[in-house]
Short mmCIF file of C-alpha atoms in Angstrom, two decimals:
data_model
loop_
_atom_site.label_atom_id
_atom_site.label_comp_id
_atom_site.label_asym_id
_atom_site.label_seq_id
_atom_site.Cartn_x
_atom_site.Cartn_y
_atom_site.Cartn_z
CA ASP A 230 -0.30 1.05 20.57
CA VAL A 231 -2.89 0.49 18.44
CA LYS A 232 -2.95 -3.00 16.63
CA VAL A 233 -5.05 -3.82 13.57
CA THR A 234 -4.58 -7.36 12.30
CA GLN A 235 -5.39 -8.77 8.91
CA SER A 236 -5.88 -12.59 8.43
CA SER A 237 -3.28 -13.37 5.58
CA ARG A 238 -0.42 -11.00 4.03
CA TYR A 239 -0.85 -12.81 0.30
CA LEU A 240 -3.84 -14.70 -0.86
CA VAL A 241 -4.13 -16.37 -4.23
CA LYS A 242 -7.82 -17.16 -5.33
CA ARG A 243 -9.40 -18.65 -8.52
CA THR A 244 -12.11 -16.38 -10.41
CA GLY A 245 -15.55 -17.04 -8.93
CA GLU A 246 -14.43 -18.12 -5.72
CA LYS A 247 -15.85 -16.65 -2.27
CA VAL A 248 -13.34 -15.08 -0.53
CA PHE A 249 -13.01 -13.62 2.99
CA LEU A 250 -10.89 -11.04 4.16
CA GLU A 251 -10.56 -10.57 8.10
CA CYS A 252 -9.62 -7.69 9.86
CA VAL A 253 -9.09 -7.43 13.75
CA GLN A 254 -8.49 -4.51 16.00
CA ASP A 255 -7.92 -4.42 19.37
CA MET A 256 -8.32 -0.79 20.73
CA ASP A 257 -12.37 -0.98 21.07
CA HIS A 258 -12.57 1.25 17.97
CA GLU A 259 -16.29 2.05 16.97
CA ASN A 260 -15.13 2.65 13.13
CA MET A 261 -13.60 0.11 10.76
CA PHE A 262 -13.10 0.45 7.34
CA TRP A 263 -11.84 -1.72 4.13
CA TYR A 264 -9.93 0.10 1.42
CA ARG A 265 -8.15 -1.08 -1.73
CA GLN A 266 -5.20 0.29 -3.06
CA ASP A 267 -4.13 0.46 -6.92
CA PRO A 268 -1.01 1.76 -8.37
CA GLY A 269 -2.07 5.34 -9.45
CA LEU A 270 -5.24 5.20 -7.89
CA GLY A 271 -4.30 5.53 -4.27
CA LEU A 272 -6.99 4.44 -1.42
CA ARG A 273 -10.49 3.77 -2.36
CA LEU A 274 -13.13 3.22 0.12
CA ILE A 275 -15.01 -0.16 -0.11
CA TYR A 276 -17.04 -0.34 2.77
CA PHE A 277 -17.07 1.41 6.41
CA SER A 278 -18.87 0.29 9.61
CA TYR A 279 -19.52 2.76 12.57
CA ASP A 280 -21.08 0.05 15.03
CA VAL A 281 -21.59 -3.86 15.21
CA LYS A 282 -23.80 -4.93 12.50
CA MET A 283 -23.90 -1.30 10.75
CA LYS A 284 -22.39 -1.15 7.49
CA GLU A 285 -22.07 1.99 5.05
CA LYS A 286 -21.13 1.76 1.21
CA GLY A 287 -17.71 3.43 0.51
CA ASP A 288 -17.04 4.48 -3.23
CA ILE A 289 -16.54 1.01 -4.63
CA PRO A 290 -18.93 -1.44 -3.23
CA GLU A 291 -19.66 -3.31 -6.01
CA GLY A 292 -18.85 -6.85 -5.99
CA TYR A 293 -17.88 -6.83 -2.18
CA SER A 294 -20.12 -7.17 1.01
CA VAL A 295 -19.14 -6.94 4.90
CA SER A 296 -19.82 -8.37 8.13
CA ARG A 297 -19.47 -6.70 11.46
CA GLU A 298 -20.82 -9.31 13.81
CA LYS A 299 -18.56 -8.25 16.87
CA LYS A 300 -16.94 -4.98 17.55
CA GLU A 301 -13.27 -5.63 16.90
CA ARG A 302 -13.77 -7.84 13.55
CA PHE A 303 -14.73 -6.44 10.34
CA SER A 304 -14.72 -8.98 7.12
CA LEU A 305 -14.60 -7.98 3.90
CA ILE A 306 -16.57 -10.55 1.69
CA LEU A 307 -15.86 -11.10 -2.54
CA GLU A 308 -19.01 -13.13 -3.32
CA SER A 309 -17.43 -14.40 -6.56
CA ALA A 310 -13.76 -13.23 -7.29
CA SER A 311 -12.75 -12.01 -10.72
CA THR A 312 -9.55 -11.02 -11.87
CA ASN A 313 -10.03 -7.14 -11.77
CA GLN A 314 -10.36 -7.31 -7.63
CA THR A 315 -6.73 -8.49 -7.98
CA SER A 316 -5.55 -5.48 -5.62
CA MET A 317 -4.01 -4.59 -2.09
CA TYR A 318 -6.31 -4.65 0.43
CA LEU A 319 -6.14 -2.46 3.48
CA CYS A 320 -8.36 -2.29 6.70
CA ALA A 321 -8.31 0.61 9.17
CA SER A 322 -9.86 1.16 12.36
CA SER A 323 -10.37 4.60 14.24
CA ALA A 324 -12.17 6.06 17.25
CA SER A 325 -12.71 9.26 15.83
CA TYR A 326 -10.17 10.89 13.23
CA GLU A 327 -6.95 9.36 13.21
CA GLN A 328 -7.10 5.99 11.26
CA TYR A 329 -5.00 2.94 12.02
CA PHE A 330 -4.16 0.57 9.58
CA GLY A 331 -3.31 -3.30 9.30
CA PRO A 332 -0.37 -4.43 7.23
CA GLY A 333 -2.70 -5.17 4.19
CA THR A 334 -3.75 -8.09 2.18
CA ARG A 335 -2.26 -8.79 -1.21
CA LEU A 336 -4.83 -10.66 -3.22
CA THR A 337 -4.37 -12.15 -6.71
CA VAL A 338 -7.18 -13.81 -8.47
CA THR A 339 -6.32 -15.88 -11.27
CA GLY B 105 -16.67 16.46 -2.47
CA GLU B 106 -13.19 16.82 -1.31
CA ASP B 107 -10.30 16.71 -3.57
CA VAL B 108 -6.52 16.03 -2.53
CA GLU B 109 -3.86 16.43 -4.89
CA GLN B 110 -0.50 15.39 -4.67
CA SER B 111 2.56 14.93 -6.91
CA LEU B 112 3.27 11.38 -7.91
CA PHE B 113 7.01 11.05 -7.41
CA LEU B 114 10.14 12.89 -5.82
CA SER B 115 13.51 12.15 -5.80
CA VAL B 116 16.19 13.19 -3.74
CA ARG B 117 19.88 13.05 -2.88
CA GLU B 118 20.54 11.12 0.86
CA GLY B 119 21.30 14.16 3.57
CA ASP B 120 19.14 16.51 1.59
CA SER B 121 15.56 17.92 2.72
CA SER B 122 12.55 16.57 1.03
CA VAL B 123 9.47 18.52 0.54
CA ILE B 124 6.15 16.98 -0.23
CA ASN B 125 3.11 18.98 -1.26
CA CYS B 126 -0.22 18.50 -1.08
CA THR B 127 -3.48 20.74 -1.94
CA TYR B 128 -7.03 20.35 -0.91
CA THR B 129 -9.96 22.00 -1.96
CA ASP B 130 -12.57 21.90 1.24
CA SER B 131 -11.43 25.44 3.35
CA SER B 132 -13.60 23.66 6.19
CA SER B 133 -11.20 20.53 6.71
CA THR B 134 -10.29 20.20 10.59
CA TYR B 135 -7.52 17.75 10.63
CA LEU B 136 -4.89 17.05 7.99
CA TYR B 137 -2.63 13.91 8.12
CA TRP B 138 0.72 12.49 6.62
CA TYR B 139 1.24 8.62 6.42
CA LYS B 140 3.83 6.57 5.23
CA GLN B 141 3.65 3.56 3.54
CA GLU B 142 6.70 1.48 3.23
CA PRO B 143 6.83 -1.37 0.68
CA GLY B 144 4.66 -4.08 1.23
CA ALA B 145 3.14 -2.69 4.18
CA GLY B 146 0.16 -0.66 5.59
CA LEU B 147 -0.06 2.95 6.21
CA GLN B 148 1.54 4.21 9.56
CA LEU B 149 0.52 7.71 10.92
CA LEU B 150 3.50 9.91 10.61
CA THR B 151 2.00 13.27 11.85
CA TYR B 152 -1.00 15.57 11.82
CA ILE B 153 -1.81 19.21 12.11
CA PHE B 154 -4.99 21.17 13.39
CA SER B 155 -6.47 23.52 11.00
CA ASN B 156 -5.91 26.42 13.70
CA MET B 157 -2.39 25.51 13.55
CA ASP B 158 0.35 27.06 10.97
CA MET B 159 3.44 24.53 11.86
CA LYS B 160 4.31 21.48 13.55
CA GLN B 161 7.57 20.13 14.13
CA ASP B 162 8.45 16.93 15.33
CA GLN B 163 11.95 15.74 15.14
CA ARG B 164 13.27 15.34 11.35
CA LEU B 165 9.33 16.26 10.49
CA THR B 166 8.04 19.78 9.75
CA VAL B 167 4.62 20.10 8.51
CA LEU B 168 3.50 23.60 7.21
CA LEU B 169 -0.22 24.43 6.74
CA ASN B 170 -1.41 27.50 4.48
CA LYS B 171 -5.03 27.64 4.91
CA LYS B 172 -5.39 30.58 2.46
CA ASP B 173 -4.06 28.51 -0.48
CA LYS B 174 -5.22 25.16 1.08
CA HIS B 175 -1.63 23.78 0.72
CA LEU B 176 -0.20 21.36 3.19
CA SER B 177 3.73 20.50 3.02
CA LEU B 178 5.73 17.72 4.70
CA ARG B 179 9.50 18.88 4.94
CA ILE B 180 11.96 15.66 5.97
CA ALA B 181 15.06 17.18 6.98
CA ASP B 182 18.66 14.90 6.81
CA THR B 183 16.62 12.76 4.15
CA GLN B 184 17.73 8.88 4.54
CA THR B 185 17.33 6.06 2.59
CA GLY B 186 14.91 4.50 5.01
CA ASP B 187 12.65 7.18 4.28
CA SER B 188 12.12 5.67 0.81
CA ALA B 189 8.59 5.01 0.72
CA ILE B 190 5.01 6.38 -0.21
CA TYR B 191 3.82 9.46 1.54
CA PHE B 192 0.03 10.24 1.32
CA CYS B 193 -1.72 13.04 2.49
CA ALA B 194 -5.14 12.88 4.28
CA VAL B 195 -7.58 15.48 5.18
CA ILE B 196 -10.85 15.17 7.43
CA GLY B 197 -13.36 16.79 9.11
CA GLY B 198 -14.88 18.92 5.97
CA GLN B 199 -18.33 20.11 5.32
CA GLY B 200 -20.90 17.86 7.41
CA GLY B 201 -17.98 16.74 9.95
CA SER B 202 -17.33 13.53 8.12
CA TYR B 203 -14.53 11.31 9.98
CA ILE B 204 -14.09 9.76 6.84
CA PRO B 205 -10.63 11.15 5.65
CA THR B 206 -9.78 11.67 1.84
CA PHE B 207 -6.58 11.02 0.68
CA GLY B 208 -4.24 11.87 -1.85
CA ARG B 209 -2.90 9.37 -4.32
CA GLY B 210 0.60 9.42 -2.77
CA THR B 211 4.06 10.82 -3.42
CA SER B 212 6.74 8.25 -3.88
CA LEU B 213 9.84 9.25 -2.38
CA ILE B 214 13.15 8.08 -3.72
CA VAL B 215 16.45 8.30 -1.78
CA HIS B 216 19.27 7.86 -3.75
CA PRO B 217 23.01 7.77 -2.34
#
């Protein structure tokens, strides 16, 4: 079974803090993705990566950056957290078309 | 780009069949998926269908694809309270062969006794 893990299930941070969300997959997948999920808006793609050290902007990259130093790990960074970044963050990985998701991190920024 | 639409809510009685519908715009889409999200969890791949198929059955789940109308549906037979979740339709492989899926906004299925 594909396993995608995320470093935290719940996180509370203060406005202005730098926040790191970590995602690890164990299936040697080339592609990794970060989404945010908000009620009524579905999933919105923030960034994705198709190889180590490669990254591409998704639909809503503003306020976020990513890092992929190793194939199995994809990090999402909030440089200066703001209250409008309070959301559920989902990581996914894929070899080709099927995406496999982690359990999500619910981030609250106060 | 691709657009995927779903109704937001569906309420059914336990034991009845549920039908969740999805429409998409890119007729060259290759793979079509259904994901399930239980409260507080990530998305779980439920089933998928290739664009050269009309139907796929997997135990209580039946997926129907009408390519002419660009309509995908998921039927859950004998719906149980454990089926209460958000169901996402996702479409991939359209123009340009992108491997990035386009998701619908999700349909919340509420199953009541």
